[in-house]
Short mmCIF file of C-alpha atoms in Angstrom, two decimals:
data_model
loop_
_atom_site.label_atom_id
_atom_site.label_comp_id
_atom_site.label_asym_id
_atom_site.label_seq_id
_atom_site.Cartn_x
_atom_site.Cartn_y
_atom_site.Cartn_z
CA UNK A 1 -48.66 -39.46 61.12
CA UNK A 2 -44.96 -39.47 61.96
CA UNK A 3 -43.06 -42.38 60.62
CA UNK A 4 -39.74 -44.19 60.93
CA UNK A 5 -39.34 -47.10 58.54
CA UNK A 6 -36.70 -49.80 58.34
CA UNK A 7 -35.82 -51.67 55.18
CA UNK A 8 -36.49 -55.19 56.45
CA UNK A 9 -38.41 -56.77 59.33
CA UNK A 10 -36.46 -60.02 59.14
CA UNK A 11 -33.05 -60.71 57.65
CA UNK A 12 -30.90 -63.85 57.51
CA UNK A 13 -27.25 -63.55 56.54
CA UNK A 14 -24.16 -65.71 56.60
CA UNK A 15 -21.00 -65.11 58.62
CA UNK A 16 -18.63 -62.79 56.78
CA UNK A 17 -21.29 -61.14 54.63
CA UNK A 18 -21.58 -57.36 54.43
CA UNK A 19 -24.99 -56.30 55.74
CA UNK A 20 -26.81 -53.01 55.22
CA UNK A 21 -29.71 -51.95 57.43
CA UNK A 22 -31.54 -48.86 56.26
CA UNK A 23 -33.68 -46.43 58.20
CA UNK A 24 -35.79 -43.59 56.81
CA UNK A 25 -37.74 -40.93 58.72
CA UNK A 26 -40.23 -38.45 57.30
CA UNK A 27 -40.26 -35.98 60.20
CA UNK A 28 -37.28 -33.80 59.19
CA UNK A 29 -35.49 -34.85 62.40
CA UNK A 30 -31.84 -33.93 62.83
CA UNK A 31 -30.94 -36.80 65.17
CA UNK A 32 -30.99 -40.43 64.19
CA UNK A 33 -29.96 -43.46 66.24
CA UNK A 34 -29.19 -47.13 65.84
CA UNK A 35 -29.76 -49.50 68.78
CA UNK A 36 -29.54 -53.22 69.24
CA UNK A 37 -31.80 -55.04 71.65
CA UNK A 38 -30.88 -58.34 73.27
CA UNK A 39 -32.72 -60.36 75.93
CA UNK A 40 -31.59 -59.39 79.40
CA UNK A 41 -29.52 -56.46 78.13
CA UNK A 42 -32.15 -54.02 76.94
CA UNK A 43 -31.48 -51.43 74.24
CA UNK A 44 -27.89 -50.40 73.67
CA UNK A 45 -26.78 -47.50 71.49
CA UNK A 46 -24.51 -48.41 68.57
CA UNK A 47 -24.14 -45.08 66.73
CA UNK A 48 -26.02 -41.84 66.38
CA UNK A 49 -25.94 -38.90 64.01
CA UNK A 50 -26.98 -35.30 64.64
CA UNK A 51 -26.57 -34.03 61.07
CA UNK A 52 -25.85 -35.16 57.53
CA UNK A 53 -22.40 -36.78 57.29
CA UNK A 54 -21.95 -36.50 61.09
CA UNK A 55 -21.73 -39.55 63.30
CA UNK A 56 -20.86 -40.35 66.89
CA UNK A 57 -20.06 -43.68 68.49
CA UNK A 58 -22.45 -45.02 71.05
CA UNK A 59 -21.80 -47.61 73.71
CA UNK A 60 -21.12 -50.60 71.45
CA UNK A 61 -19.80 -49.43 68.04
CA UNK A 62 -17.32 -52.26 67.48
CA UNK A 63 -18.06 -54.24 64.33
CA UNK A 64 -20.41 -51.59 62.95
CA UNK A 65 -20.22 -48.47 60.82
CA UNK A 66 -22.86 -45.97 59.72
CA UNK A 67 -23.60 -43.64 56.85
CA UNK A 68 -25.77 -40.53 56.67
CA UNK A 69 -25.69 -38.99 53.22
CA UNK A 70 -29.19 -37.49 53.41
CA UNK A 71 -31.05 -36.05 56.38
CA UNK A 72 -33.87 -38.57 56.22
CA UNK A 73 -31.76 -41.71 55.85
CA UNK A 74 -29.38 -43.42 58.28
CA UNK A 75 -27.72 -46.69 57.39
CA UNK A 76 -26.08 -49.24 59.67
CA UNK A 77 -23.38 -51.39 58.10
CA UNK A 78 -21.99 -54.66 59.36
CA UNK A 79 -18.73 -54.94 57.42
CA UNK A 80 -18.31 -58.66 58.10
CA UNK A 81 -21.27 -60.14 59.93
CA UNK A 82 -20.62 -62.46 62.83
CA UNK A 83 -22.95 -64.72 64.81
CA UNK A 84 -22.72 -62.46 67.88
CA UNK A 85 -24.39 -59.74 65.83
CA UNK A 86 -27.60 -61.74 65.70
CA UNK A 87 -30.03 -59.35 67.35
CA UNK A 88 -33.00 -57.01 66.99
CA UNK A 89 -31.89 -53.68 65.49
CA UNK A 90 -33.97 -50.57 66.11
CA UNK A 91 -33.65 -47.18 64.49
CA UNK A 92 -34.95 -43.98 66.10
CA UNK A 93 -35.04 -40.26 65.36
CA UNK A 94 -35.59 -37.04 67.28
CA UNK A 95 -35.46 -33.27 66.91
CA UNK A 96 -32.08 -31.76 67.66
CA UNK A 97 -33.58 -29.03 69.82
CA UNK A 98 -35.78 -31.35 71.87
CA UNK A 99 -34.91 -30.74 75.51
CA UNK A 100 -36.44 -34.00 76.52
CA UNK A 101 -35.07 -36.14 73.71
CA UNK A 102 -38.33 -37.80 72.74
CA UNK A 103 -37.39 -40.42 70.22
CA UNK A 104 -39.56 -42.07 67.58
CA UNK A 105 -38.77 -45.68 66.81
CA UNK A 106 -38.95 -47.80 63.71
CA UNK A 107 -40.50 -51.31 63.74
CA UNK A 108 -37.13 -53.07 64.10
CA UNK A 109 -35.14 -55.53 62.01
CA UNK A 110 -34.55 -58.98 63.43
CA UNK A 111 -31.18 -60.06 62.03
CA UNK A 112 -29.97 -63.64 62.19
CA UNK A 113 -26.36 -64.39 61.25
CA UNK A 114 -25.69 -68.05 60.51
CA UNK B 1 -23.21 -42.65 83.19
CA UNK B 2 -26.75 -43.03 84.44
CA UNK B 3 -27.81 -46.43 85.69
CA UNK B 4 -31.48 -47.31 85.17
CA UNK B 5 -33.03 -50.15 87.13
CA UNK B 6 -36.50 -51.53 86.51
CA UNK B 7 -38.55 -53.90 88.59
CA UNK B 8 -40.01 -56.39 88.29
CA UNK B 9 -38.34 -57.99 85.26
CA UNK B 10 -41.38 -60.19 84.64
CA UNK B 11 -44.94 -59.79 85.84
CA UNK B 12 -47.96 -62.00 85.22
CA UNK B 13 -51.33 -60.81 86.47
CA UNK B 14 -55.04 -61.47 86.02
CA UNK B 15 -57.29 -59.25 83.95
CA UNK B 16 -58.60 -56.35 86.02
CA UNK B 17 -55.66 -56.17 88.42
CA UNK B 18 -53.85 -52.93 89.24
CA UNK B 19 -50.31 -53.06 87.88
CA UNK B 20 -47.25 -51.15 89.07
CA UNK B 21 -43.85 -51.10 87.37
CA UNK B 22 -40.98 -49.26 89.02
CA UNK B 23 -37.95 -47.44 87.66
CA UNK B 24 -35.02 -45.88 89.50
CA UNK B 25 -32.03 -44.01 88.16
CA UNK B 26 -28.72 -42.91 89.63
CA UNK B 27 -28.08 -39.30 88.57
CA UNK B 28 -30.12 -36.22 87.71
CA UNK B 29 -32.13 -36.23 84.50
CA UNK B 30 -33.92 -33.82 82.19
CA UNK B 31 -36.76 -36.25 81.49
CA UNK B 32 -37.93 -39.80 82.03
CA UNK B 33 -39.69 -41.80 79.33
CA UNK B 34 -42.00 -44.78 79.54
CA UNK B 35 -42.07 -46.84 76.36
CA UNK B 36 -44.18 -49.82 75.29
CA UNK B 37 -43.03 -52.61 73.02
CA UNK B 38 -45.50 -55.17 71.72
CA UNK B 39 -44.46 -58.55 70.32
CA UNK B 40 -43.13 -57.88 66.85
CA UNK B 41 -40.78 -55.16 67.99
CA UNK B 42 -42.17 -51.65 67.46
CA UNK B 43 -41.64 -49.25 70.37
CA UNK B 44 -44.05 -46.43 71.13
CA UNK B 45 -43.70 -43.64 73.63
CA UNK B 46 -46.33 -43.68 76.40
CA UNK B 47 -45.15 -40.81 78.58
CA UNK B 48 -42.41 -38.26 78.84
CA UNK B 49 -42.22 -36.52 82.22
CA UNK B 50 -39.88 -34.36 84.23
CA UNK B 51 -42.03 -33.85 87.32
CA UNK B 52 -45.30 -34.85 88.95
CA UNK B 53 -47.81 -37.12 87.31
CA UNK B 54 -49.36 -37.79 83.92
CA UNK B 55 -52.44 -39.80 83.01
CA UNK B 56 -53.57 -41.24 79.70
CA UNK B 57 -56.61 -43.46 79.78
CA UNK B 58 -55.88 -46.34 82.17
CA UNK B 59 -52.17 -45.53 82.37
CA UNK B 60 -50.65 -43.28 85.01
CA UNK B 61 -46.99 -42.29 85.32
CA UNK B 62 -45.47 -40.58 88.33
CA UNK B 63 -42.00 -39.32 89.08
CA UNK B 64 -40.23 -38.29 92.29
CA UNK B 65 -37.19 -36.26 91.31
CA UNK B 66 -35.74 -36.15 94.82
CA UNK B 67 -35.87 -39.92 95.19
CA UNK B 68 -34.88 -40.54 91.54
CA UNK B 69 -37.80 -42.90 91.10
CA UNK B 70 -40.74 -43.29 88.73
CA UNK B 71 -43.69 -45.65 88.59
CA UNK B 72 -45.98 -46.71 85.77
CA UNK B 73 -49.44 -47.84 86.84
CA UNK B 74 -52.08 -49.63 84.79
CA UNK B 75 -55.60 -49.65 86.19
CA UNK B 76 -58.17 -52.32 85.24
CA UNK B 77 -55.53 -54.24 83.28
CA UNK B 78 -56.52 -56.02 80.08
CA UNK B 79 -54.82 -58.75 78.00
CA UNK B 80 -54.06 -56.16 75.31
CA UNK B 81 -51.78 -54.43 77.86
CA UNK B 82 -49.44 -57.41 77.58
CA UNK B 83 -46.15 -55.99 76.34
CA UNK B 84 -42.66 -55.04 77.42
CA UNK B 85 -42.56 -51.71 79.26
CA UNK B 86 -39.28 -49.85 79.12
CA UNK B 87 -38.10 -46.95 81.25
CA UNK B 88 -35.52 -44.57 79.74
CA UNK B 89 -33.88 -41.38 80.96
CA UNK B 90 -32.32 -38.45 79.18
CA UNK B 91 -29.61 -36.40 80.84
CA UNK B 92 -26.20 -34.93 80.14
CA UNK B 93 -24.79 -38.08 81.66
CA UNK B 94 -26.47 -40.49 79.24
CA UNK B 95 -24.11 -42.69 77.29
CA UNK B 96 -23.93 -42.04 73.59
CA UNK B 97 -23.80 -38.28 73.63
CA UNK B 98 -25.94 -35.34 74.57
CA UNK B 99 -29.09 -36.65 72.94
CA UNK B 100 -28.79 -40.27 73.97
CA UNK B 101 -31.22 -42.12 76.16
CA UNK B 102 -30.24 -44.66 78.79
CA UNK B 103 -32.65 -47.56 78.97
CA UNK B 104 -33.74 -49.96 81.65
CA UNK B 105 -33.85 -53.63 80.72
CA UNK B 106 -37.63 -53.64 80.50
CA UNK B 107 -40.52 -55.32 82.31
CA UNK B 108 -42.27 -58.15 80.51
CA UNK B 109 -45.96 -57.92 81.45
CA UNK B 110 -48.51 -60.65 80.74
CA UNK B 111 -52.17 -60.10 81.57
CA UNK B 112 -54.17 -63.32 81.59
CA UNK B 113 -57.92 -63.34 80.82
#
């Protein structure tokens, strides 16, 4: 069974802390994505990666960075967490050659920044 | 950039009712996706379609490419169908790069016993 896992389901951090969210997929997918989901706004793309050490900005990259040192792992980093980064964070992956871009999602991490 | 609109935003219905959720988009696409998100967060793909109609159990998805419109239908709805249903499109015009999806804001469906 295909699987995308995320390091935490729930996370509480303080303003100014450095936060790492980890995502691992076991499907040998080239593409990996980080989204945030907020009520009334839907899912918005933060960053994506199409290969190891490659990254591209999405629609809302400000305040975030990413790291992809291994094909199966994609990390989202909040350098200095702020309260407006309280959100649900979802990771997804897909095959690079998928014409239709079917993405497989992780369970999500609900991050609260106090 | 593609704009994806879903309606209704919220829908409450009685068990057994026929449900329709609509999705429209603004520019040409390579595929349209219907996703389901249960409370707790995980998102699963229900359908991926580029033309015509697909059926899986009590769920039916249709797409009209000329009108840039898709519908998701649930027949004989059940309380376990309660979830957020999300429409997403993939196209060269999607924000976030060639492989990005553009998402609608979702439809929150509640089926009451």
